[in-house]
Amino acid sequence: MTTAAGPADFHPTHVVPREGLPAWEEPDVSRPTAALDPFLPVRLLSRRGEWGEVLCANGWSAWVDGRLLVPVPEPPPAGGRPRLRAEDPLPLLARTAEALERYRRAAGELASEGAEAQAFRSATRGLRAGIVIEGESVWLYEEASGRWMYGDGTGLVTYAVDAGPGAPAQPPQQPQPSAPEPSEPEPVEAGPAGSGRAEQAAGHEPTRIVTPPEDGGR
């Protein structure tokens, strides 16, 4: 937590979302500080991965989850309307469509007679996508930053995140190998007297092999 310029030099770039934001003194979850109020104007000073260093109007600064900050409109051009700084939805839409198409092809091959389950797992390993469409509204999942984006066809803004700032990336789950079927224990031969081999394997006195006399014991 630091102090910087006063209100006269303060020009906000973002607003805290309606739920408010947890804050930290450093980009470290073990050093929390006072949370930021909903709709508080802040200025984004720097980014460090998912972390964002923000400055408040009173000169107080802290680190927050920069993905959740809401951009404020840019100053309007002369005689024009303010332009929201929203992300272009087309690249994320293209990546989502590509992931969906890869899964569709793999599922189609799995449904055919010659496909194998292992080939399907290999073709879909690492795929992750999310999309919800309702009329003009769309929600897209961006795996690189671990966030859901909302858009109306003209731009995307952060809607939610799946983990806090600085959380380690979750690797895609790999299929677990099936457990081998139990096999019959191998027979243990009786060792010579005093060897202890059979006692260790069976837990009892070794079986004594008796050779019958040739005359059948008569």
Coordinates of N, CA and C in Angstrom, one line a residue:
M1 N 0.8 -1.2 0.0 CA 0.0 0.0 0.0 C 0.9 1.2 0.0
T2 N 0.6 2.1 -0.9 CA 1.4 3.4 -1.1 C 0.5 4.5 -1.3
T3 N 1.0 5.7 -1.2 CA 0.3 6.9 -1.6 C 1.0 7.6 -2.7
A4 N 0.2 8.3 -3.5 CA 0.8 8.9 -4.7 C 0.1 10.3 -4.9
A5 N -0.2 10.5 -6.1 CA -0.8 11.8 -6.5 C -2.1 12.1 -5.8
G6 N -2.4 13.4 -5.6 CA -3.6 13.7 -4.9 C -4.8 13.8 -5.9
P7 N -6.0 14.3 -5.4 CA -7.2 14.3 -6.2 C -7.1 15.2 -7.5
A8 N -6.2 16.2 -7.4 CA -6.1 17.1 -8.6 C -5.5 16.4 -9.8
D9 N -4.6 15.4 -9.5 CA -4.0 14.7 -10.6 C -4.6 13.4 -10.9
F10 N -5.8 13.1 -10.3 CA -6.4 11.8 -10.4 C -7.3 11.7 -11.6
H11 N -7.1 10.7 -12.5 CA -7.9 10.5 -13.7 C -8.2 9.0 -13.7
P12 N -9.4 8.6 -13.3 CA -9.8 7.2 -13.3 C -9.8 6.6 -14.6
T13 N -9.4 5.3 -14.7 CA -9.5 4.5 -15.9 C -10.5 3.4 -15.7
H14 N -10.8 3.0 -14.5 CA -11.7 1.9 -14.2 C -12.6 2.2 -13.0
V15 N -13.5 1.3 -12.9 CA -14.4 1.4 -11.7 C -14.5 0.0 -11.1
V16 N -14.6 0.0 -9.8 CA -14.7 -1.3 -9.0 C -16.1 -1.9 -9.3
P17 N -16.2 -3.2 -9.6 CA -17.6 -3.8 -9.9 C -18.5 -3.6 -8.7
R18 N -19.8 -3.9 -9.0 CA -20.8 -3.7 -8.0 C -20.7 -4.5 -6.8
E19 N -20.0 -5.6 -6.9 CA -19.7 -6.5 -5.7 C -18.6 -6.0 -4.8
G20 N -17.9 -5.0 -5.2 CA -16.7 -4.6 -4.5 C -15.5 -5.5 -4.9
L21 N -14.3 -5.2 -4.4 CA -13.1 -6.0 -4.7 C -12.3 -6.2 -3.5
P22 N -11.8 -7.4 -3.2 CA -10.8 -7.6 -2.2 C -9.5 -6.9 -2.7
A23 N -8.7 -6.5 -1.7 CA -7.4 -5.8 -2.1 C -6.3 -6.4 -1.3
W24 N -5.1 -6.2 -1.8 CA -3.9 -6.7 -1.1 C -2.8 -5.6 -1.2
E25 N -1.9 -5.6 -0.2 CA -0.8 -4.6 -0.1 C 0.2 -4.9 -1.3
E26 N 0.4 -6.1 -1.6 CA 1.3 -6.5 -2.6 C 0.6 -7.6 -3.5
P27 N 1.1 -7.9 -4.6 CA 0.5 -9.0 -5.4 C 0.8 -10.4 -4.7
D28 N 0.2 -10.5 -3.6 CA 0.5 -11.7 -2.7 C -0.8 -11.9 -1.9
V29 N -1.4 -13.0 -2.0 CA -2.7 -13.3 -1.3 C -2.5 -13.4 0.2
S30 N -1.3 -13.5 0.7 CA -1.1 -13.6 2.1 C -1.0 -12.2 2.8
R31 N -1.1 -11.1 2.0 CA -1.0 -9.8 2.5 C -2.3 -9.0 2.2
P32 N -3.5 -9.3 2.8 CA -4.7 -8.6 2.4 C -4.7 -7.2 3.1
T33 N -5.5 -6.3 2.5 CA -5.7 -5.0 3.1 C -7.2 -4.7 2.9
A34 N -7.6 -3.4 3.1 CA -9.0 -3.0 3.1 C -9.6 -3.3 1.7
A35 N -10.8 -3.8 1.6 CA -11.5 -4.0 0.4 C -11.9 -2.7 -0.3
L36 N -12.1 -2.7 -1.6 CA -12.5 -1.5 -2.3 C -14.1 -1.5 -2.4
D37 N -14.7 -0.4 -2.2 CA -16.1 -0.2 -2.3 C -16.6 -0.4 -3.7
P38 N -17.9 -0.8 -3.8 CA -18.5 -1.0 -5.2 C -18.5 0.4 -5.9
F39 N -18.3 0.4 -7.2 CA -18.3 1.5 -8.1 C -17.3 2.6 -7.7
L40 N -16.3 2.2 -7.0 CA -15.2 3.2 -6.7 C -14.4 3.5 -7.9
P41 N -14.2 4.7 -8.3 CA -13.3 5.0 -9.4 C -11.9 4.8 -9.0
V42 N -11.1 4.2 -9.9 CA -9.7 3.9 -9.6 C -8.9 4.1 -10.9
R43 N -7.6 4.3 -10.8 CA -6.7 4.4 -11.9 C -5.8 3.2 -11.9
L44 N -5.8 2.5 -13.0 CA -4.9 1.3 -13.2 C -3.5 1.8 -13.4
L45 N -2.6 1.5 -12.5 CA -1.2 1.9 -12.6 C -0.3 0.9 -13.4
S46 N -0.5 -0.4 -13.1 CA 0.3 -1.4 -13.7 C -0.4 -2.7 -13.6
R47 N 0.1 -3.7 -14.4 CA -0.4 -5.0 -14.4 C 0.7 -6.0 -14.2
R48 N 0.4 -7.1 -13.5 CA 1.4 -8.2 -13.3 C 0.6 -9.5 -13.3
G49 N 0.5 -10.0 -14.6 CA -0.4 -11.1 -14.8 C -1.8 -10.8 -14.5
E50 N -2.5 -11.5 -13.6 CA -3.9 -11.3 -13.3 C -4.0 -10.1 -12.3
W51 N -2.9 -9.7 -11.7 CA -2.9 -8.7 -10.7 C -3.0 -7.3 -11.4
G52 N -3.6 -6.3 -10.7 CA -3.6 -5.0 -11.2 C -3.4 -4.0 -10.0
E53 N -2.4 -3.1 -10.2 CA -2.2 -2.1 -9.1 C -3.0 -0.9 -9.4
V54 N -3.9 -0.5 -8.5 CA -4.8 0.6 -8.7 C -4.5 1.8 -7.7
L55 N -4.9 2.9 -8.2 CA -4.7 4.2 -7.4 C -6.1 4.8 -7.2
C56 N -6.4 5.1 -5.9 CA -7.7 5.7 -5.6 C -7.5 7.3 -5.5
A57 N -8.6 8.0 -5.5 CA -8.6 9.4 -5.5 C -7.9 10.0 -4.3
N58 N -7.9 9.3 -3.2 CA -7.2 9.9 -2.0 C -5.7 9.6 -2.0
G59 N -5.2 9.0 -3.0 CA -3.8 8.7 -3.1 C -3.4 7.4 -2.6
W60 N -4.4 6.6 -2.2 CA -4.1 5.2 -1.6 C -4.1 4.2 -2.8
S61 N -3.1 3.3 -2.8 CA -3.0 2.3 -3.8 C -3.0 0.9 -3.2
A62 N -3.4 0.0 -4.0 CA -3.4 -1.4 -3.6 C -3.4 -2.3 -4.8
W63 N -3.3 -3.6 -4.6 CA -3.4 -4.6 -5.7 C -4.7 -5.3 -5.6
V64 N -5.3 -5.5 -6.8 CA -6.6 -6.2 -6.9 C -6.5 -7.2 -8.1
D65 N -7.6 -8.0 -8.2 CA -7.7 -8.8 -9.4 C -8.1 -7.9 -10.6
G66 N -7.1 -7.6 -11.4 CA -7.2 -6.7 -12.5 C -8.2 -7.1 -13.5
R67 N -8.5 -8.4 -13.6 CA -9.5 -8.9 -14.6 C -10.9 -8.4 -14.3
L68 N -11.2 -8.1 -13.1 CA -12.6 -7.7 -12.7 C -12.8 -6.2 -12.7
L69 N -11.8 -5.4 -13.0 CA -12.0 -4.0 -13.1 C -12.9 -3.7 -14.3
V70 N -13.8 -2.7 -14.2 CA -14.7 -2.3 -15.3 C -14.1 -1.0 -15.9
P71 N -13.7 -1.1 -17.2 CA -13.2 0.1 -17.8 C -14.3 1.2 -17.9
V72 N -13.8 2.5 -17.7 CA -14.7 3.6 -17.8 C -14.7 4.1 -19.3
P73 N -15.7 4.8 -19.7 CA -15.7 5.3 -21.1 C -14.6 6.3 -21.3
E74 N -14.0 6.2 -22.5 CA -13.0 7.2 -22.8 C -13.7 8.6 -23.0
P75 N -12.9 9.7 -22.9 CA -13.5 11.0 -23.2 C -14.1 11.0 -24.6
P76 N -15.3 11.6 -24.7 CA -15.9 11.6 -26.0 C -15.2 12.5 -27.0
P77 N -15.1 12.1 -28.2 CA -14.6 13.0 -29.2 C -15.5 14.2 -29.4
A78 N -15.0 15.2 -30.1 CA -15.8 16.4 -30.2 C -17.1 16.1 -31.0
G79 N -18.2 16.4 -30.3 CA -19.5 16.2 -30.9 C -19.9 14.7 -31.1
G80 N -19.2 13.8 -30.4 CA -19.6 12.4 -30.5 C -20.0 11.8 -29.2
R81 N -20.3 10.5 -29.3 CA -20.7 9.7 -28.1 C -19.4 9.1 -27.4
P82 N -19.5 8.8 -26.1 CA -18.3 8.1 -25.5 C -18.2 6.7 -26.1
R83 N -17.0 6.3 -26.2 CA -16.7 4.9 -26.8 C -16.2 4.0 -25.7
L84 N -16.9 3.0 -25.4 CA -16.5 2.0 -24.4 C -15.3 1.2 -24.9
R85 N -14.3 1.0 -24.0 CA -13.2 0.2 -24.3 C -13.5 -1.2 -24.0
A86 N -14.1 -1.9 -24.9 CA -14.4 -3.3 -24.8 C -13.5 -4.1 -25.8
E87 N -13.3 -5.4 -25.4 CA -12.5 -6.2 -26.3 C -13.2 -6.7 -27.5
D88 N -12.5 -6.9 -28.6 CA -13.1 -7.4 -29.8 C -13.6 -8.9 -29.6
P89 N -14.8 -9.2 -29.8 CA -15.3 -10.5 -29.6 C -14.9 -11.6 -30.6
L90 N -14.5 -11.1 -31.8 CA -14.3 -12.0 -32.9 C -13.2 -13.0 -32.7
P91 N -12.0 -12.6 -32.2 CA -11.0 -13.6 -32.0 C -11.4 -14.7 -31.0
L92 N -12.0 -14.4 -29.9 CA -12.4 -15.4 -28.9 C -13.5 -16.3 -29.5
L93 N -14.4 -15.7 -30.3 CA -15.5 -16.5 -30.9 C -14.8 -17.5 -31.9
A94 N -13.8 -17.0 -32.6 CA -13.1 -18.0 -33.6 C -12.5 -19.1 -32.8
R95 N -11.8 -18.8 -31.7 CA -11.1 -19.9 -31.0 C -12.1 -20.8 -30.4
T96 N -13.2 -20.3 -29.9 CA -14.3 -21.2 -29.3 C -14.9 -22.1 -30.4
A97 N -15.1 -21.5 -31.5 CA -15.7 -22.3 -32.6 C -14.7 -23.4 -33.1
E98 N -13.4 -23.1 -33.1 CA -12.4 -24.1 -33.5 C -12.4 -25.2 -32.5
A99 N -12.4 -24.9 -31.2 CA -12.4 -26.0 -30.2 C -13.7 -26.8 -30.3
L100 N -14.8 -26.2 -30.6 CA -16.1 -26.9 -30.7 C -16.0 -27.8 -31.9
E101 N -15.5 -27.3 -33.0 CA -15.4 -28.1 -34.2 C -14.4 -29.3 -34.1
R102 N -13.3 -29.1 -33.3 CA -12.4 -30.3 -33.1 C -13.1 -31.3 -32.3
Y103 N -13.9 -30.9 -31.3 CA -14.6 -31.9 -30.4 C -15.7 -32.6 -31.3
R104 N -16.4 -31.8 -32.2 CA -17.4 -32.4 -33.0 C -16.8 -33.5 -33.9
R105 N -15.7 -33.2 -34.5 CA -15.1 -34.2 -35.4 C -14.6 -35.4 -34.6
A106 N -14.1 -35.2 -33.4 CA -13.6 -36.4 -32.6 C -14.8 -37.2 -32.2
A107 N -15.9 -36.5 -31.8 CA -17.1 -37.3 -31.4 C -17.7 -38.1 -32.6
G108 N -17.7 -37.5 -33.8 CA -18.1 -38.1 -35.0 C -17.3 -39.4 -35.3
E109 N -16.0 -39.3 -35.2 CA -15.2 -40.4 -35.4 C -15.4 -41.5 -34.4
L110 N -15.6 -41.1 -33.1 CA -15.9 -42.1 -32.1 C -17.2 -42.8 -32.3
A111 N -18.2 -42.2 -32.9 CA -19.4 -42.8 -33.2 C -19.3 -43.8 -34.4
S112 N -18.3 -43.7 -35.2 CA -18.1 -44.6 -36.3 C -17.6 -45.9 -35.8
E113 N -17.7 -46.9 -36.6 CA -17.4 -48.3 -36.1 C -15.9 -48.5 -35.9
G114 N -15.1 -47.8 -36.7 CA -13.6 -48.0 -36.6 C -12.9 -47.2 -35.5
A115 N -13.6 -46.3 -34.9 CA -12.9 -45.4 -33.9 C -12.7 -46.1 -32.6
E116 N -11.7 -45.7 -31.8 CA -11.4 -46.3 -30.5 C -11.5 -45.2 -29.5
A117 N -11.7 -45.6 -28.2 CA -11.9 -44.6 -27.2 C -10.5 -43.8 -26.9
Q118 N -9.4 -44.5 -27.1 CA -8.1 -43.9 -26.9 C -7.9 -42.8 -27.9
A119 N -8.3 -43.0 -29.1 CA -8.1 -42.0 -30.2 C -9.0 -40.8 -29.9
F120 N -10.2 -41.0 -29.3 CA -11.0 -39.9 -29.0 C -10.4 -39.1 -27.8
R121 N -9.9 -39.8 -26.8 CA -9.2 -39.0 -25.7 C -8.0 -38.2 -26.2
S122 N -7.2 -38.8 -27.1 CA -6.1 -38.1 -27.7 C -6.5 -36.9 -28.5
A123 N -7.6 -37.0 -29.2 CA -8.0 -35.9 -30.1 C -8.6 -34.7 -29.3
T124 N -9.1 -35.0 -28.1 CA -9.8 -34.0 -27.3 C -9.0 -33.5 -26.1
R125 N -7.8 -34.1 -25.9 CA -7.0 -33.8 -24.8 C -6.6 -32.3 -24.8
G126 N -6.8 -31.6 -23.7 CA -6.4 -30.2 -23.7 C -7.5 -29.2 -24.2
L127 N -8.5 -29.7 -24.8 CA -9.6 -28.8 -25.2 C -10.4 -28.3 -24.1
R128 N -10.7 -27.0 -24.1 CA -11.5 -26.3 -23.1 C -12.2 -25.1 -23.7
A129 N -13.5 -25.1 -23.7 CA -14.2 -24.0 -24.3 C -15.5 -23.8 -23.6
G130 N -16.1 -22.6 -23.6 CA -17.4 -22.4 -23.0 C -18.1 -21.3 -23.7
I131 N -19.4 -21.5 -24.0 CA -20.2 -20.5 -24.7 C -21.6 -20.7 -24.4
V132 N -22.3 -19.6 -24.1 CA -23.7 -19.5 -23.9 C -24.2 -18.4 -24.7
I133 N -25.2 -18.6 -25.5 CA -25.8 -17.6 -26.4 C -27.3 -17.5 -26.1
E134 N -27.7 -16.3 -25.9 CA -29.1 -16.0 -25.6 C -29.5 -14.7 -26.4
G135 N -30.1 -14.9 -27.6 CA -30.4 -13.7 -28.4 C -29.1 -13.0 -28.8
E136 N -29.1 -11.7 -28.5 CA -27.9 -10.9 -28.8 C -26.8 -11.0 -27.8
S137 N -27.1 -11.6 -26.7 CA -26.1 -11.8 -25.6 C -25.3 -13.0 -25.7
V138 N -24.0 -13.0 -25.4 CA -23.1 -14.1 -25.5 C -22.2 -14.1 -24.3
W139 N -21.9 -15.3 -23.7 CA -21.0 -15.5 -22.6 C -19.9 -16.4 -23.2
L140 N -18.7 -16.0 -23.2 CA -17.6 -16.8 -23.7 C -16.5 -17.0 -22.6
Y141 N -15.9 -18.2 -22.6 CA -14.9 -18.5 -21.6 C -13.5 -18.3 -22.3
E142 N -12.7 -17.6 -21.6 CA -11.3 -17.3 -22.1 C -10.4 -18.1 -21.2
E143 N -9.8 -19.2 -21.7 CA -9.0 -20.1 -20.9 C -7.7 -19.4 -20.5
A144 N -7.1 -18.6 -21.4 CA -5.8 -18.0 -21.1 C -5.8 -17.2 -19.8
S145 N -6.9 -16.4 -19.5 CA -6.9 -15.6 -18.3 C -7.9 -16.2 -17.3
G146 N -8.5 -17.3 -17.6 CA -9.5 -17.9 -16.7 C -10.7 -17.0 -16.3
R147 N -11.3 -16.5 -17.3 CA -12.5 -15.6 -17.1 C -13.6 -15.8 -18.1
W148 N -14.8 -15.6 -17.6 CA -15.9 -15.5 -18.5 C -16.1 -14.1 -19.0
M149 N -16.4 -14.0 -20.3 CA -16.6 -12.7 -20.9 C -18.0 -12.6 -21.4
Y150 N -18.6 -11.4 -21.2 CA -19.9 -11.1 -21.7 C -19.8 -10.1 -22.9
G151 N -20.7 -10.4 -23.9 CA -20.7 -9.5 -25.1 C -22.1 -9.4 -25.6
D152 N -22.3 -8.3 -26.4 CA -23.5 -8.1 -27.1 C -23.3 -8.0 -28.6
G153 N -22.2 -8.6 -29.1 CA -21.9 -8.5 -30.5 C -21.0 -7.5 -30.9
T154 N -20.8 -6.4 -30.1 CA -19.9 -5.3 -30.4 C -18.6 -5.3 -29.6
G155 N -18.7 -6.0 -28.4 CA -17.5 -6.0 -27.6 C -17.7 -7.0 -26.4
L156 N -16.6 -7.3 -25.8 CA -16.6 -8.2 -24.6 C -16.0 -7.5 -23.4
V157 N -16.6 -7.8 -22.2 CA -16.1 -7.3 -21.0 C -16.1 -8.5 -20.0
T158 N -15.3 -8.4 -19.0 CA -15.2 -9.5 -18.0 C -16.5 -9.6 -17.2
Y159 N -16.9 -10.8 -17.2 CA -18.2 -11.1 -16.4 C -17.9 -11.8 -15.1
A160 N -17.0 -12.8 -15.1 CA -16.6 -13.5 -13.8 C -15.2 -14.2 -14.1
V161 N -14.6 -14.5 -13.0 CA -13.3 -15.3 -13.1 C -13.5 -16.6 -12.3
D162 N -12.7 -17.6 -12.7 CA -12.8 -18.9 -12.1 C -11.9 -19.1 -10.9
A163 N -10.9 -18.2 -10.7 CA -10.0 -18.3 -9.5 C -9.5 -16.9 -9.2
G164 N -9.0 -16.8 -8.0 CA -8.4 -15.5 -7.6 C -7.1 -15.2 -8.3
P165 N -6.6 -14.0 -8.1 CA -5.4 -13.6 -8.8 C -4.2 -14.4 -8.2
G166 N -3.3 -14.8 -9.1 CA -2.1 -15.5 -8.7 C -2.3 -17.0 -8.5
A167 N -3.5 -17.5 -8.8 CA -3.8 -18.9 -8.6 C -3.1 -19.7 -9.7
P168 N -2.4 -20.8 -9.3 CA -1.8 -21.6 -10.4 C -2.7 -22.1 -11.4
A169 N -2.3 -22.1 -12.6 CA -3.1 -22.6 -13.7 C -3.4 -24.1 -13.5
Q170 N -4.7 -24.5 -13.8 CA -5.1 -25.9 -13.6 C -4.8 -26.6 -14.9
P171 N -3.9 -27.6 -14.9 CA -3.6 -28.4 -16.1 C -4.8 -29.2 -16.5
P172 N -5.0 -29.4 -17.8 CA -6.1 -30.3 -18.2 C -6.0 -31.7 -17.6
Q173 N -7.1 -32.2 -17.1 CA -7.1 -33.5 -16.5 C -6.8 -34.6 -17.5
Q174 N -5.9 -35.5 -17.1 CA -5.5 -36.5 -18.0 C -6.2 -37.8 -17.6
P175 N -6.6 -38.6 -18.6 CA -7.3 -39.8 -18.2 C -6.5 -40.8 -17.3
Q176 N -7.1 -41.3 -16.3 CA -6.4 -42.1 -15.4 C -6.3 -43.5 -15.9
P177 N -5.1 -44.2 -15.9 CA -5.0 -45.5 -16.4 C -5.9 -46.5 -15.5
S178 N -6.5 -47.4 -16.2 CA -7.3 -48.4 -15.5 C -6.4 -49.3 -14.6
A179 N -6.9 -49.7 -13.5 CA -6.2 -50.5 -12.6 C -6.1 -51.9 -13.2
P180 N -4.9 -52.5 -13.1 CA -4.7 -53.9 -13.6 C -5.6 -54.9 -12.8
E181 N -6.1 -55.9 -13.5 CA -6.9 -56.9 -12.9 C -6.0 -57.7 -11.9
P182 N -6.6 -58.1 -10.8 CA -5.8 -58.9 -9.9 C -5.4 -60.3 -10.5
S183 N -4.2 -60.7 -10.2 CA -3.8 -62.0 -10.8 C -3.5 -63.0 -9.6
E184 N -3.5 -64.2 -10.0 CA -3.3 -65.2 -9.0 C -1.9 -65.2 -8.5
P185 N -1.7 -65.3 -7.1 CA -0.4 -65.3 -6.6 C 0.4 -66.5 -7.1
E186 N 1.7 -66.2 -7.4 CA 2.6 -67.2 -7.8 C 2.9 -68.2 -6.7
P187 N 2.9 -69.5 -7.0 CA 3.2 -70.4 -6.0 C 4.6 -70.3 -5.5
V188 N 4.8 -70.5 -4.2 CA 6.1 -70.3 -3.6 C 6.7 -71.7 -3.3
E189 N 7.8 -72.0 -3.8 CA 8.4 -73.3 -3.6 C 9.1 -73.3 -2.2
A190 N 9.0 -74.4 -1.6 CA 9.6 -74.6 -0.3 C 11.1 -74.6 -0.4
G191 N 11.8 -73.8 0.4 CA 13.2 -73.7 0.3 C 13.9 -74.8 1.2
P192 N 15.1 -74.9 1.2 CA 15.8 -75.9 2.0 C 15.6 -75.5 3.5
A193 N 15.8 -76.4 4.3 CA 15.6 -76.2 5.8 C 16.5 -75.1 6.2
G194 N 15.9 -74.2 7.0 CA 16.7 -73.1 7.6 C 16.9 -71.9 6.7
S195 N 16.3 -72.0 5.5 CA 16.5 -70.8 4.6 C 15.5 -69.7 4.9
G196 N 14.3 -70.0 5.5 CA 13.4 -69.0 5.9 C 12.6 -68.5 4.7
R197 N 12.8 -69.0 3.5 CA 12.1 -68.4 2.3 C 10.7 -68.7 2.4
A198 N 10.3 -69.9 2.7 CA 8.9 -70.3 2.7 C 8.1 -69.6 3.8
E199 N 8.8 -69.5 5.0 CA 8.2 -68.8 6.1 C 7.8 -67.4 5.8
Q200 N 8.7 -66.7 5.2 CA 8.4 -65.3 4.8 C 7.3 -65.2 3.8
A201 N 7.1 -66.1 2.9 CA 6.1 -66.0 1.9 C 4.8 -66.4 2.3
A202 N 4.7 -67.6 3.1 CA 3.4 -68.1 3.5 C 3.1 -67.8 4.9
G203 N 4.0 -67.5 5.8 CA 3.7 -67.2 7.2 C 3.5 -68.5 8.0
H204 N 3.9 -69.6 7.6 CA 3.8 -70.9 8.3 C 4.9 -71.8 8.0
E205 N 5.0 -72.9 8.7 CA 6.0 -73.9 8.4 C 6.0 -74.4 7.0
P206 N 7.1 -74.5 6.4 CA 7.2 -75.0 5.0 C 6.6 -76.4 4.8
T207 N 6.0 -76.6 3.7 CA 5.5 -77.9 3.4 C 6.6 -78.9 3.2
R208 N 6.5 -80.0 3.8 CA 7.5 -81.1 3.7 C 7.2 -82.0 2.6
I209 N 8.1 -82.2 1.6 CA 7.9 -83.1 0.5 C 8.5 -84.4 0.9
V210 N 7.6 -85.4 1.0 CA 8.0 -86.7 1.4 C 8.0 -87.6 0.1
T211 N 9.1 -88.3 -0.1 CA 9.2 -89.2 -1.2 C 8.8 -90.6 -0.7
P212 N 7.8 -91.1 -1.3 CA 7.3 -92.5 -0.8 C 8.4 -93.5 -1.2
P213 N 8.5 -94.5 -0.4 CA 9.4 -95.6 -0.9 C 8.9 -96.3 -2.1
E214 N 9.9 -96.9 -2.8 CA 9.6 -97.5 -4.1 C 8.6 -98.6 -4.0
D215 N 8.7 -99.3 -2.8 CA 7.8 -100.5 -2.7 C 6.4 -100.1 -2.2
G216 N 6.1 -98.8 -2.2 CA 4.8 -98.3 -1.8 C 4.5 -98.4 -0.3
G217 N 5.6 -98.6 0.5 CA 5.5 -98.6 2.0 C 5.1 -99.9 2.5
R218 N 5.1 -101.0 1.8 CA 4.8 -102.3 2.2 C 5.9 -103.0 2.9

